[in-house]
Amino acid sequence: MTTRREHGRQVRGWLDGRVNSRQSSVVILGGGPGGYEAALVAAHLGAAVTVIDRDGLGGAAVLTDCVPSKTLISTADFMSQFETASDLGVHLEDHEGDEVADSVAELNAVNRRVLALAAAQSRDIGRRLDADGITVLRGTGRLLSPSQVEATLEDGSVRTLDAEVVLVSTGATPRVMASAQPDGERILTWQQIYSLPELPEHLVVVGSGVTGAELAQAYLGLGSRVTLVSSRDRVLPGEDADAATVIEDVFRKRGMEVLGRSRMASVERTDDGVVVRLEDGREVTGSHALLAVGSIPQTAGLGLAEVGVTLTESGHVSVDRVSRTSVRGVYAAGDCTGVLPLASVAAMQGRIAMAHALGDAVAPLNLRAVSANIFTDPEIATVGFSQKDLDDGTVDATGVMLPLATNPRAKMQGITDGFVKLFARKGVGTVVGGVVVAPKASELIYPVTLAVQHGLTVDQLAGTFTVYPSLSGSVAEAARQLHPTD
Ligand SMILES: Cc1cc2nc3c(=O)[nH]c(=O)nc-3n(C[C@H](O)[C@H](O)[C@H](O)COP(=O)(O)OP(=O)(O)OC[C@H]3O[C@@H](n4cnc5c(N)ncnc54)[C@H](O)[C@@H]3O)c2cc1C
């Protein structure tokens, strides 16, 4: 007998050509957040699911990018707390009573922890997929047709799988330029830094986007001398300008050399280090160079164009807000789509794809409610419309910015840099966006994200209790200051 829920699914499936999950087979290329989250949803909806993954479950997010970098940053953050100890009245001594001037990072131990944690996270994902009855094949997949996938397994054997639904979630890889070839020893991509045997004496970070800024500050915190080469006027181009200014000031205050308007032309090895040549002829020498100049999608050789899937000029898979590609039954999620390179977005796209393909209730991807965080110290968290959107009239909203220095909890914790910004639609006061620059801004942005997602007004936010004293008090205070008066 068919349940009401199954019948509902069946009817929706008939109506728009989606398949009934009870009979469907789903093949997923790539086991990163886009792929494994999709697999869990598809299995939950009753499909027979196979994930083909080349490099390890969890993908680059877990094994080389997001999880390792945030683990490294946790150590650097911990060390920076020692630097503020004296401001809070703490004097650090060794057991003989001598003053401890500095904490020292043992990079080998730090890297071991980073890699062990990433491997454990990958194993946990594997267990979860296994428990849900999902088949995982270690190997490389490519489409033979919209409903057939070929998997070349680790042992060289080849299998052909039939699929009613295919999800492509093969991620992206660091962009490498001919004039700056990584060697894994001195010239490194962000995926190669965890095998460094010792802390770079002088790290030159090329690229001041999110990855460059995060890792430059992490190594500075661990004890390296750091030079950040930025092709733009300021670091973190594309982010809230006030937030980027705070971060750049903090970088300089802590001793980082930031070279603005400095475009890298080449990076080469020298006898004892590296030389980064800039387009204007200047040279920056260091012991190591870290290249953080963007990513390219891993979409070549997947048979996508051959089966009719439309790719953009940059090689990303074109998708709509329910993750459909141009070919019926073929979906795509995550960094290979170039929609927004975040693990959280990849996972959401994957879940949406499966819900859509298998006839479950589905809400299209809402990029306006994506909260994102830059794990510098302080962190920068953002959601919704930006200051730029307000300034160029994209949204008819007004904003307020409260420096954290006036917040009582911030004073107690010795926080001097940071602010809360809130944006609300004029007249009605609906919260449409915000920026938080603070330690743990990634946690503080949640009330703002809730407000943006659910269309709460500034009065509703301001009328909600916050703990006294707390940093979230500044979120409520910003909302109070935006109370519509006419
Ligand atoms: C340094 C850094 C830090 C980051 N930090 C954050 C963060 O803090 N928060 C956040 O939300 N995002 C962060 N990101 C972004 C995040 O890592 C990506 O958005 C996320 O990895 C995208 O997930 P995905 O599933 O699309 O791809 P991936 O995680 O790259 O996984 C793709 C998988 O597909 C496999 N694959 C590729 N080709 C094939 C094939 N032909 N057949 C089978 N398998 C294949 C790969 O082996 C890989 O396992 C960070 C990125 C970088 C570079």
Coordinates of C-alpha atoms in Angstrom, one line a residue, residues 115-339:
L115 CA 46.2 15.7 9.8
A116 CA 45.0 13.3 12.5
L117 CA 41.9 15.5 13.1
A118 CA 41.2 15.6 9.4
A119 CA 41.6 11.9 9.0
A120 CA 39.3 11.2 12.0
Q121 CA 36.7 13.5 10.5
S122 CA 36.9 11.7 7.2
R123 CA 36.5 8.3 9.0
D124 CA 33.5 9.6 10.9
I125 CA 31.9 10.5 7.6
G126 CA 32.7 7.1 6.2
R127 CA 31.0 5.4 9.2
R128 CA 27.9 7.6 8.8
L129 CA 27.6 6.7 5.1
D130 CA 28.1 3.1 5.8
A131 CA 25.5 3.1 8.6
D132 CA 23.0 4.6 6.1
G133 CA 23.6 1.8 3.6
I134 CA 25.5 4.0 1.1
T135 CA 28.0 2.4 -1.2
V136 CA 31.3 4.2 -1.4
L137 CA 33.7 3.4 -4.3
R138 CA 37.3 4.8 -4.1
G139 CA 38.2 5.8 -7.6
T140 CA 37.5 8.3 -10.3
G141 CA 34.1 8.7 -12.0
R142 CA 33.0 10.1 -15.3
L143 CA 29.7 10.3 -17.2
L144 CA 29.2 8.0 -20.2
S145 CA 25.6 9.3 -20.6
P146 CA 23.2 11.2 -18.4
S147 CA 22.2 7.9 -16.9
Q148 CA 25.5 6.0 -16.9
V149 CA 28.6 6.6 -14.9
E150 CA 32.0 4.8 -15.3
A151 CA 34.1 4.3 -12.2
T152 CA 37.8 3.5 -12.5
L153 CA 38.6 2.1 -9.1
E154 CA 41.9 2.3 -7.2
D155 CA 42.8 -1.3 -8.2
G156 CA 42.4 -0.3 -11.9
S157 CA 39.2 -2.2 -12.4
V158 CA 36.4 -0.4 -14.2
R159 CA 32.7 -0.5 -13.4
T160 CA 29.7 1.0 -15.2
L161 CA 26.8 2.1 -13.0
D162 CA 23.3 2.9 -14.1
A163 CA 21.8 6.0 -12.5
E164 CA 18.5 7.7 -12.6
V165 CA 20.0 10.7 -10.9
V166 CA 23.6 11.8 -11.1
L167 CA 25.2 14.4 -8.9
V168 CA 28.5 16.0 -9.8
S169 CA 30.3 17.4 -6.8
T170 CA 33.9 17.2 -7.7
G171 CA 35.1 20.4 -6.1
A172 CA 38.0 22.6 -7.1
T173 CA 41.7 22.7 -6.8
P174 CA 44.3 25.4 -6.2
R175 CA 45.0 27.6 -9.2
V176 CA 48.6 27.2 -10.3
M177 CA 50.4 29.6 -12.7
A178 CA 53.2 28.7 -15.1
S179 CA 55.4 31.4 -13.6
A180 CA 54.9 30.2 -10.0
Q181 CA 55.1 26.4 -9.8
P182 CA 54.7 24.9 -6.4
D183 CA 57.4 22.4 -5.4
G184 CA 55.9 21.2 -2.1
E185 CA 59.0 22.3 -0.2
R186 CA 59.5 26.0 -0.5
I187 CA 56.8 27.1 -2.9
L188 CA 53.5 25.8 -1.6
T189 CA 49.8 25.7 -2.2
W190 CA 47.6 25.7 0.8
Q191 CA 47.1 22.0 0.4
Q192 CA 50.9 21.3 0.9
I193 CA 51.6 23.3 4.0
Y194 CA 50.8 20.5 6.5
S195 CA 53.9 18.5 5.5
L196 CA 56.3 21.4 6.4
P197 CA 58.8 20.0 8.9
E198 CA 59.4 23.3 10.6
L199 CA 57.9 26.8 10.9
P200 CA 58.9 29.0 7.9
E201 CA 61.3 31.6 9.0
H202 CA 59.9 34.2 6.6
L203 CA 56.7 33.2 4.7
V204 CA 55.6 35.3 1.7
V205 CA 51.9 34.8 1.2
V206 CA 50.8 35.6 -2.3
G207 CA 47.1 36.6 -2.5
S208 CA 45.1 38.5 0.1
G209 CA 41.7 36.9 -0.4
V210 CA 40.2 34.8 2.4
T211 CA 42.6 31.9 2.2
G212 CA 45.7 34.2 2.0
A213 CA 44.6 36.4 4.8
E214 CA 43.6 33.5 7.1
L215 CA 46.8 31.6 6.6
A216 CA 49.1 34.7 6.7
Q217 CA 47.7 35.5 10.1
A218 CA 47.9 31.9 11.3
Y219 CA 51.6 31.7 10.5
L220 CA 52.2 35.1 12.0
G221 CA 50.5 33.9 15.2
L222 CA 52.6 30.7 15.1
G223 CA 55.8 32.7 15.0
S224 CA 56.8 33.1 11.4
R225 CA 57.8 36.5 9.9
V226 CA 55.1 37.1 7.3
T227 CA 54.8 39.3 4.2
L228 CA 51.5 39.5 2.5
V229 CA 51.5 40.3 -1.2
S230 CA 48.2 41.8 -2.2
S231 CA 47.4 42.9 -5.8
R232 CA 44.7 45.2 -4.5
D233 CA 44.5 48.4 -2.5
R234 CA 43.6 46.6 0.7
V235 CA 43.4 43.0 1.9
L236 CA 40.2 41.0 1.6
P237 CA 38.9 42.7 -1.6
G238 CA 35.2 42.1 -2.0
E239 CA 34.6 42.0 1.8
D240 CA 33.1 44.8 3.9
A241 CA 35.5 47.6 3.5
D242 CA 35.3 48.6 7.2
A243 CA 35.9 45.0 8.3
A244 CA 38.9 44.7 5.9
T245 CA 40.4 47.9 7.3
V246 CA 40.2 46.6 10.8
I247 CA 41.9 43.4 9.8
E248 CA 44.6 45.1 7.8
D249 CA 45.3 47.4 10.8
V250 CA 45.5 44.4 13.1
F251 CA 47.9 42.6 10.7
R252 CA 50.2 45.6 10.7
K253 CA 50.0 46.2 14.4
R254 CA 51.1 42.6 15.0
G255 CA 54.1 43.0 12.7
M256 CA 52.9 41.6 9.4
E257 CA 54.3 43.4 6.3
V258 CA 51.4 44.0 3.9
L259 CA 52.3 45.0 0.4
G260 CA 49.3 46.6 -1.3
R261 CA 48.9 47.1 -5.1
S262 CA 51.7 44.5 -5.6
R263 CA 50.8 42.0 -8.3
M264 CA 53.0 38.8 -8.3
A265 CA 54.7 38.1 -11.7
S266 CA 56.7 35.0 -10.7
V267 CA 57.9 32.9 -7.8
E268 CA 61.2 31.0 -7.9
R269 CA 63.5 29.1 -5.7
T270 CA 66.8 30.6 -4.6
D271 CA 69.7 28.8 -2.9
D272 CA 68.2 29.2 0.5
G273 CA 64.6 30.3 -0.1
V274 CA 62.3 32.0 -2.6
V275 CA 62.0 35.2 -4.5
V276 CA 58.7 36.6 -5.4
R277 CA 59.0 39.0 -8.3
L278 CA 56.3 41.7 -8.6
E279 CA 55.0 43.1 -11.9
D280 CA 56.5 46.5 -11.1
G281 CA 60.0 45.0 -10.9
R282 CA 60.3 44.8 -7.1
E283 CA 61.5 41.6 -5.5
V284 CA 60.4 40.1 -2.2
T285 CA 62.6 37.4 -0.7
G286 CA 61.6 34.9 1.9
S287 CA 62.3 31.4 3.1
H288 CA 59.0 30.0 1.8
A289 CA 56.1 31.2 -0.5
L290 CA 52.5 30.3 0.0
L291 CA 50.3 30.7 -3.2
A292 CA 46.7 31.6 -2.5
V293 CA 45.6 32.9 -5.9
G294 CA 42.3 31.2 -6.3
S295 CA 40.9 27.8 -7.4
I296 CA 39.8 26.2 -10.6
P297 CA 36.9 23.7 -10.8
Q298 CA 37.6 20.0 -11.3
T299 CA 35.3 19.5 -14.2
A300 CA 37.7 18.4 -17.0
G301 CA 37.6 14.8 -18.1
L302 CA 34.2 14.1 -16.5
G303 CA 32.4 13.8 -19.8
L304 CA 30.1 16.7 -18.9
A305 CA 30.2 18.6 -22.2
E306 CA 29.9 15.3 -24.1
V307 CA 26.6 14.5 -22.5
G308 CA 25.3 18.1 -23.0
V309 CA 26.0 19.7 -19.6
T310 CA 26.6 23.4 -20.0
L311 CA 29.8 24.7 -18.5
T312 CA 30.7 28.4 -18.0
E313 CA 33.7 30.0 -19.6
S314 CA 35.6 29.3 -16.3
G315 CA 34.8 25.6 -16.5
H316 CA 32.2 25.6 -13.7
V317 CA 29.0 23.6 -14.1
S318 CA 25.9 25.9 -14.7
V319 CA 23.2 25.2 -12.2
D320 CA 19.9 26.7 -11.2
R321 CA 18.7 27.3 -7.6
V322 CA 17.7 23.6 -7.2
S323 CA 21.1 22.4 -8.5
R324 CA 19.8 21.2 -11.9
T325 CA 22.3 21.3 -14.8
S326 CA 21.2 21.7 -18.4
V327 CA 20.7 17.9 -18.7
R328 CA 17.6 16.2 -17.1
G329 CA 18.6 14.0 -14.2
V330 CA 22.1 15.4 -13.9
Y331 CA 22.6 17.7 -10.9
A332 CA 25.7 19.5 -9.6
A333 CA 26.7 21.0 -6.2
G334 CA 29.6 22.7 -4.5
D335 CA 32.8 24.3 -5.7
C336 CA 32.5 22.8 -9.2
T337 CA 29.4 25.0 -9.7
G338 CA 31.2 28.3 -8.6
V339 CA 28.0 29.5 -6.9

